[in-house]
Coordinates of C-alpha atoms and ligand atoms in Angstrom, one line a residue:
X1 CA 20.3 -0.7 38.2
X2 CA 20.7 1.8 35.5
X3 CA 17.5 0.9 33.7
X4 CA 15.6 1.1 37.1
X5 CA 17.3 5.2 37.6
X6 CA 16.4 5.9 34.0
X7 CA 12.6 4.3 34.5
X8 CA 12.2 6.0 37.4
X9 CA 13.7 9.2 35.6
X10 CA 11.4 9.1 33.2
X11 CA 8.0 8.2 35.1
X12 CA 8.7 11.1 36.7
X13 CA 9.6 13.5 34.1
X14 CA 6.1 12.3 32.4
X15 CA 4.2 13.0 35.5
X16 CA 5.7 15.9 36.1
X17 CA 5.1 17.7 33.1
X18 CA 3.1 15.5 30.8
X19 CA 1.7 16.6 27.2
X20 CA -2.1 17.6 27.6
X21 CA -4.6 16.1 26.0
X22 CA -5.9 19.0 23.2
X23 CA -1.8 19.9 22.9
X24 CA -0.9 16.6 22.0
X25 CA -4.4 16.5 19.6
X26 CA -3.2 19.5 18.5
X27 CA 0.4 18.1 17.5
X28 CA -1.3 14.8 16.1
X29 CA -3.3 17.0 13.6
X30 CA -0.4 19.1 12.6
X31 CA 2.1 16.5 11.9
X32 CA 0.6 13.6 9.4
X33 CA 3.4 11.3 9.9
X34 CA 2.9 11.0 13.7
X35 CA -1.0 10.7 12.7
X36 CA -0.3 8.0 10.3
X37 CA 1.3 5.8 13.5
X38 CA -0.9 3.0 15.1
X39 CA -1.9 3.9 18.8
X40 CA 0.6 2.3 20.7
X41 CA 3.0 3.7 18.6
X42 CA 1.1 7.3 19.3
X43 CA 1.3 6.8 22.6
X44 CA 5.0 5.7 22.4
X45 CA 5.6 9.2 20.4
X46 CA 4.1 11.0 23.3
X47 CA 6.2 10.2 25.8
X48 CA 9.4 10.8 24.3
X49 CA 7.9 13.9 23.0
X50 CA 7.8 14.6 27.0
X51 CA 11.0 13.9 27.5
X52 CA 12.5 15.3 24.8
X53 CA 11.1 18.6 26.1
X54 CA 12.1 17.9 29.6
X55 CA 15.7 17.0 28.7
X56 CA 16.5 19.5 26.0
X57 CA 16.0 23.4 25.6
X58 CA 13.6 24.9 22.5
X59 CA 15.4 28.4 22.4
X60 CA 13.3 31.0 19.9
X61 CA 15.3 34.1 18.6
X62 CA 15.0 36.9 17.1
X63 CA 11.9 38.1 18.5
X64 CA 9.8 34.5 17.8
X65 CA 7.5 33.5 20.4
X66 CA 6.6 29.7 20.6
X67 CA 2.9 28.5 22.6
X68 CA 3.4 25.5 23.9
X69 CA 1.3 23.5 21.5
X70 CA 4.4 25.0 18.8
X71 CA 6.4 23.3 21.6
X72 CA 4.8 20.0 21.2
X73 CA 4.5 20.1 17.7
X74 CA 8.3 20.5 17.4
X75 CA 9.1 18.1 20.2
X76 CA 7.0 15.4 18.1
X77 CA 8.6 16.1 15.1
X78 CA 11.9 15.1 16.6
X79 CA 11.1 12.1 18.4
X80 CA 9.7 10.6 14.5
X81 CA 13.3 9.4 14.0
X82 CA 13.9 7.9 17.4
X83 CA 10.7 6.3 17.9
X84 CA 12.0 2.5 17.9
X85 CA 15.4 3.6 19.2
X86 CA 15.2 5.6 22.3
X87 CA 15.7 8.6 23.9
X88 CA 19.7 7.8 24.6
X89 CA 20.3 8.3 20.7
X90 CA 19.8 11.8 21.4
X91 CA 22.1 12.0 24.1
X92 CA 25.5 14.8 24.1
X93 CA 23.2 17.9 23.1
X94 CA 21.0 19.9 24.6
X95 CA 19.7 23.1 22.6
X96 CA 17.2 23.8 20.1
X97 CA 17.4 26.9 18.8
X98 CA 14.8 28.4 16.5
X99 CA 14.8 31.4 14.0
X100 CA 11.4 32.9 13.0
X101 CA 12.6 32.3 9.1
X102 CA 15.6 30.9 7.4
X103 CA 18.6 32.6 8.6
X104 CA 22.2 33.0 7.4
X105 CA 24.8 31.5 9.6
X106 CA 27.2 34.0 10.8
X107 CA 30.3 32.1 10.7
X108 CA 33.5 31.3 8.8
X109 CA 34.3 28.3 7.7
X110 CA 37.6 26.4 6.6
X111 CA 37.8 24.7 3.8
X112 CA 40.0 21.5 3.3
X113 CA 42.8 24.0 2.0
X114 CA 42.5 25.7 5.4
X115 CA 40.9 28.7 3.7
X116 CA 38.1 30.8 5.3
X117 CA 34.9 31.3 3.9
X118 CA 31.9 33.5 5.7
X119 CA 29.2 31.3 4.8
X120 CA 26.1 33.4 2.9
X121 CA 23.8 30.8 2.0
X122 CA 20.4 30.5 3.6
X123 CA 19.8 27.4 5.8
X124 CA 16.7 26.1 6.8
X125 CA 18.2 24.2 9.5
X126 CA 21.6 23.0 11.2
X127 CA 23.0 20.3 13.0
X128 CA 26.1 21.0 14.5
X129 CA 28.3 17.8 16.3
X130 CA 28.1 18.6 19.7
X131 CA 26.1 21.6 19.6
X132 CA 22.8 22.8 18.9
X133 CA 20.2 21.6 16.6
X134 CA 19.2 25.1 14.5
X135 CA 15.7 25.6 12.6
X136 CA 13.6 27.8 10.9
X137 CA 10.3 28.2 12.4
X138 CA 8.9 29.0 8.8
X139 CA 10.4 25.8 7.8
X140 CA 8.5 24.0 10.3
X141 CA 5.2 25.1 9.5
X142 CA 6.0 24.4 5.8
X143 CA 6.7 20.6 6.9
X144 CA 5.1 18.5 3.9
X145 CA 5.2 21.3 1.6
X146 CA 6.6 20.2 -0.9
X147 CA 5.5 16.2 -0.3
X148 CA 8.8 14.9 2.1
X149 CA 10.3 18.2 3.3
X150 CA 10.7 18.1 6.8
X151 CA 13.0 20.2 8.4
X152 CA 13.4 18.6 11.6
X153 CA 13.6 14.9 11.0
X154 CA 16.1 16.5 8.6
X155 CA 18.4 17.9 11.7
X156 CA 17.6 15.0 13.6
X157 CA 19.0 12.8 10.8
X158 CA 22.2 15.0 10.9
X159 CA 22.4 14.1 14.7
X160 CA 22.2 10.7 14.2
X161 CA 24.8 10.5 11.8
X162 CA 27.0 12.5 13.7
X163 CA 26.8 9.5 16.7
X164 CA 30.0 8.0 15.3
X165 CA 32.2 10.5 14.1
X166 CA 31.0 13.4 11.3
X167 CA 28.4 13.5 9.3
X168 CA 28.8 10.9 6.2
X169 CA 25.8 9.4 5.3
X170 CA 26.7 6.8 7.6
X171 CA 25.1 6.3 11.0
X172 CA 26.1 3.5 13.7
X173 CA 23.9 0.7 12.2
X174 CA 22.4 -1.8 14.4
X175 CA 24.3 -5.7 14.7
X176 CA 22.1 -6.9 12.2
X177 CA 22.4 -4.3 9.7
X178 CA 25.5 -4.9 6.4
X179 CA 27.2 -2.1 6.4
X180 CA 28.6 -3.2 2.9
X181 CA 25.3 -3.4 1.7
X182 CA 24.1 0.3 3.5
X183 CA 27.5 1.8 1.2
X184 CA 26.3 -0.6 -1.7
X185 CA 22.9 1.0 -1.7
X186 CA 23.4 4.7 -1.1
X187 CA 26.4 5.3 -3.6
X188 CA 24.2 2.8 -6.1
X189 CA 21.2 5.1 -5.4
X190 CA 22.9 8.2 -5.5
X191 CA 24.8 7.4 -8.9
X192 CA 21.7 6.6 -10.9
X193 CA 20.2 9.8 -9.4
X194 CA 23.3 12.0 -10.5
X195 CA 22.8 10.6 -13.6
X196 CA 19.3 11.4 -14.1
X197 CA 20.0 15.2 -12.4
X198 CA 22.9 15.2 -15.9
X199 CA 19.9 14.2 -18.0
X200 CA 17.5 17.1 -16.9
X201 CA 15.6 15.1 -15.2
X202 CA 12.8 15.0 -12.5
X203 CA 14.3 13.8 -9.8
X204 CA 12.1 12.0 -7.2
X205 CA 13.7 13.3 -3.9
X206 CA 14.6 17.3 -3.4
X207 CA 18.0 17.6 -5.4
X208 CA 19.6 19.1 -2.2
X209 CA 20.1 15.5 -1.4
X210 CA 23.0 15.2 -4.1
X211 CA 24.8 18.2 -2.1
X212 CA 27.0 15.5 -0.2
X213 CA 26.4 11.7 1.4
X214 CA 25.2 13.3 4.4
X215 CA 22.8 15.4 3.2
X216 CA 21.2 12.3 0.9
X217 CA 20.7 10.3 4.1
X218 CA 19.3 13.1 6.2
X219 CA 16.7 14.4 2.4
X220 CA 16.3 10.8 2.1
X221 CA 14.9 10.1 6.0
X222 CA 13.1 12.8 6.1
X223 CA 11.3 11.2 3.0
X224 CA 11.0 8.2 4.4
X225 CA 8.6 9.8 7.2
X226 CA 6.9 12.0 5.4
X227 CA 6.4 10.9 2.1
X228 CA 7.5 6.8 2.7
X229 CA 4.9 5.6 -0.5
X230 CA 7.1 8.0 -3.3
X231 CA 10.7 6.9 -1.6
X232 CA 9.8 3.0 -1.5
X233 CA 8.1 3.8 -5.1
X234 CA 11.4 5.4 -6.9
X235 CA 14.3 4.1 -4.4
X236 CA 12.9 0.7 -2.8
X237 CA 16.6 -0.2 -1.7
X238 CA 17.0 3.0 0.2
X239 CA 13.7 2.6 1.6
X240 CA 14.6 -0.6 3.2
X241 CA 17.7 0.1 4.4
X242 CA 16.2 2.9 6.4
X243 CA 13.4 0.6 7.4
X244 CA 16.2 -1.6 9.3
X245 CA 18.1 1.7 10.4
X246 CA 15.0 3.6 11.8
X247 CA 13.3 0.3 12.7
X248 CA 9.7 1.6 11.2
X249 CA 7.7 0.7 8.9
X250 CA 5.7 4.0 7.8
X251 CA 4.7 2.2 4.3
Ligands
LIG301 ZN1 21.4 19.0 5.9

């Protein structure tokens, strides 16, 4: 019964409002990973960029002004991560707000001591639990520059993790999926890379990811979507573990 509401939900959301041919042309060209995808999988991607843009809000501040092919282009870059899961894994959040540049969250925060700090670093993008996803538009547009940035797969990633309590590195994994061996993998992977940051060392993945667990999954997903070939390359493990998470395979 519920499958038949959501189906008929979603028919009509798409035929309502459905992505126009040179938008969605438009969004293909601008975003590599989505180009990459075979055609049912394109076609996939297209509708739940449409209902991702029916169900939640894209909010521009501070004076931005988004055309609705920006609109698309966002709403595709979301709906990467989710593209062999569903809608639903995006469920308990509605906003999308978007600064024109990075921006500098205005807000304390309390340490584990109970301390509070006023933040003053400058974020490219936030995830909060419940709440809004944040981006810079600038950030956006500089998706893929360098290889594997992508700010909004990164958020999204956040969100995901955040399905089953805060955000840990550690998503709800499907049946099938070890959890042992997810831990096993990550805290392996991130070890080695540690190591190599001590050394001096290149690393191969943006050293933001060593900031916490959470932030390697979300650097390391949006990797695996926009740069799969270098992450399957220098951390095959990690790579196949988000293969069975995200059930893709963009290598
Ligand atoms: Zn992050």
């Amino acid at each position: 019964m519920f499958d038949k509401i959501r189906n008929w939900r979603v028919r009509r959301a798409i035929a309502r409002h459905p992505i126009a041919e040179p938008l969605w042309r438009d969004a293909l060209q601008r975003c590599p990973a989505a180009r990459r995808l075979g055609a049912s999988d394109q076609a996939t991607l297209r509708v739940l960029a449409t209902l991702f843009l029916e169900s939640k809000s894209l909010e521009p501040t501070k004076g931005l002004h988004l055309e609705d092919a920006d609109r698309v282009l966002l709403a595709t870059h979301a709906c990467l991560p989710i593209l062999k899961l569903g809608m639903d894994w995006y469920d308990g959040w509605h906003s999308v707000i978007v600064y024109p540049d990075a921006f500098i969250p205005r807000r304390p925060q309390i340490d584990a001591a109970g301390v509070v700090h006023q933040t003053h670093a400058v974020m490219a993008g936030e995830a909060w639990g419940r709440g809004p996803v944040i981006v810079s538009w600038a950030d956006v547009l500089n998706t893929g520059k360098p290889p594997g940035h992508n700010v909004v797969v990164h958020e999204m990633a956040h969100k995901l993790d955040m399905l089953n309590g805060d955000a840990n590195g550690f998503p709800p994994l499907h049946r099938r999926m070890d959890r042992r061996e997810w831990s096993r993998v990550f805290s392996s992977a991130w070890d080695r890379l540690k190591e190599e940051q001590r050394n001096g060392a290149d690393l191969p993945i943006n050293p933001y990811a060593l900031e916490s667990p959470a932030e390697f999954f979300a650097v390391a997903s949006e990797q695996f979507f926009e740069a799969p070939a270098t992450l399957r390359q220098h951390l095959p493990d990690v790579y196949r573990q988000l293969e069975q998470f995200y059930r893709q395979h963009p290598f």
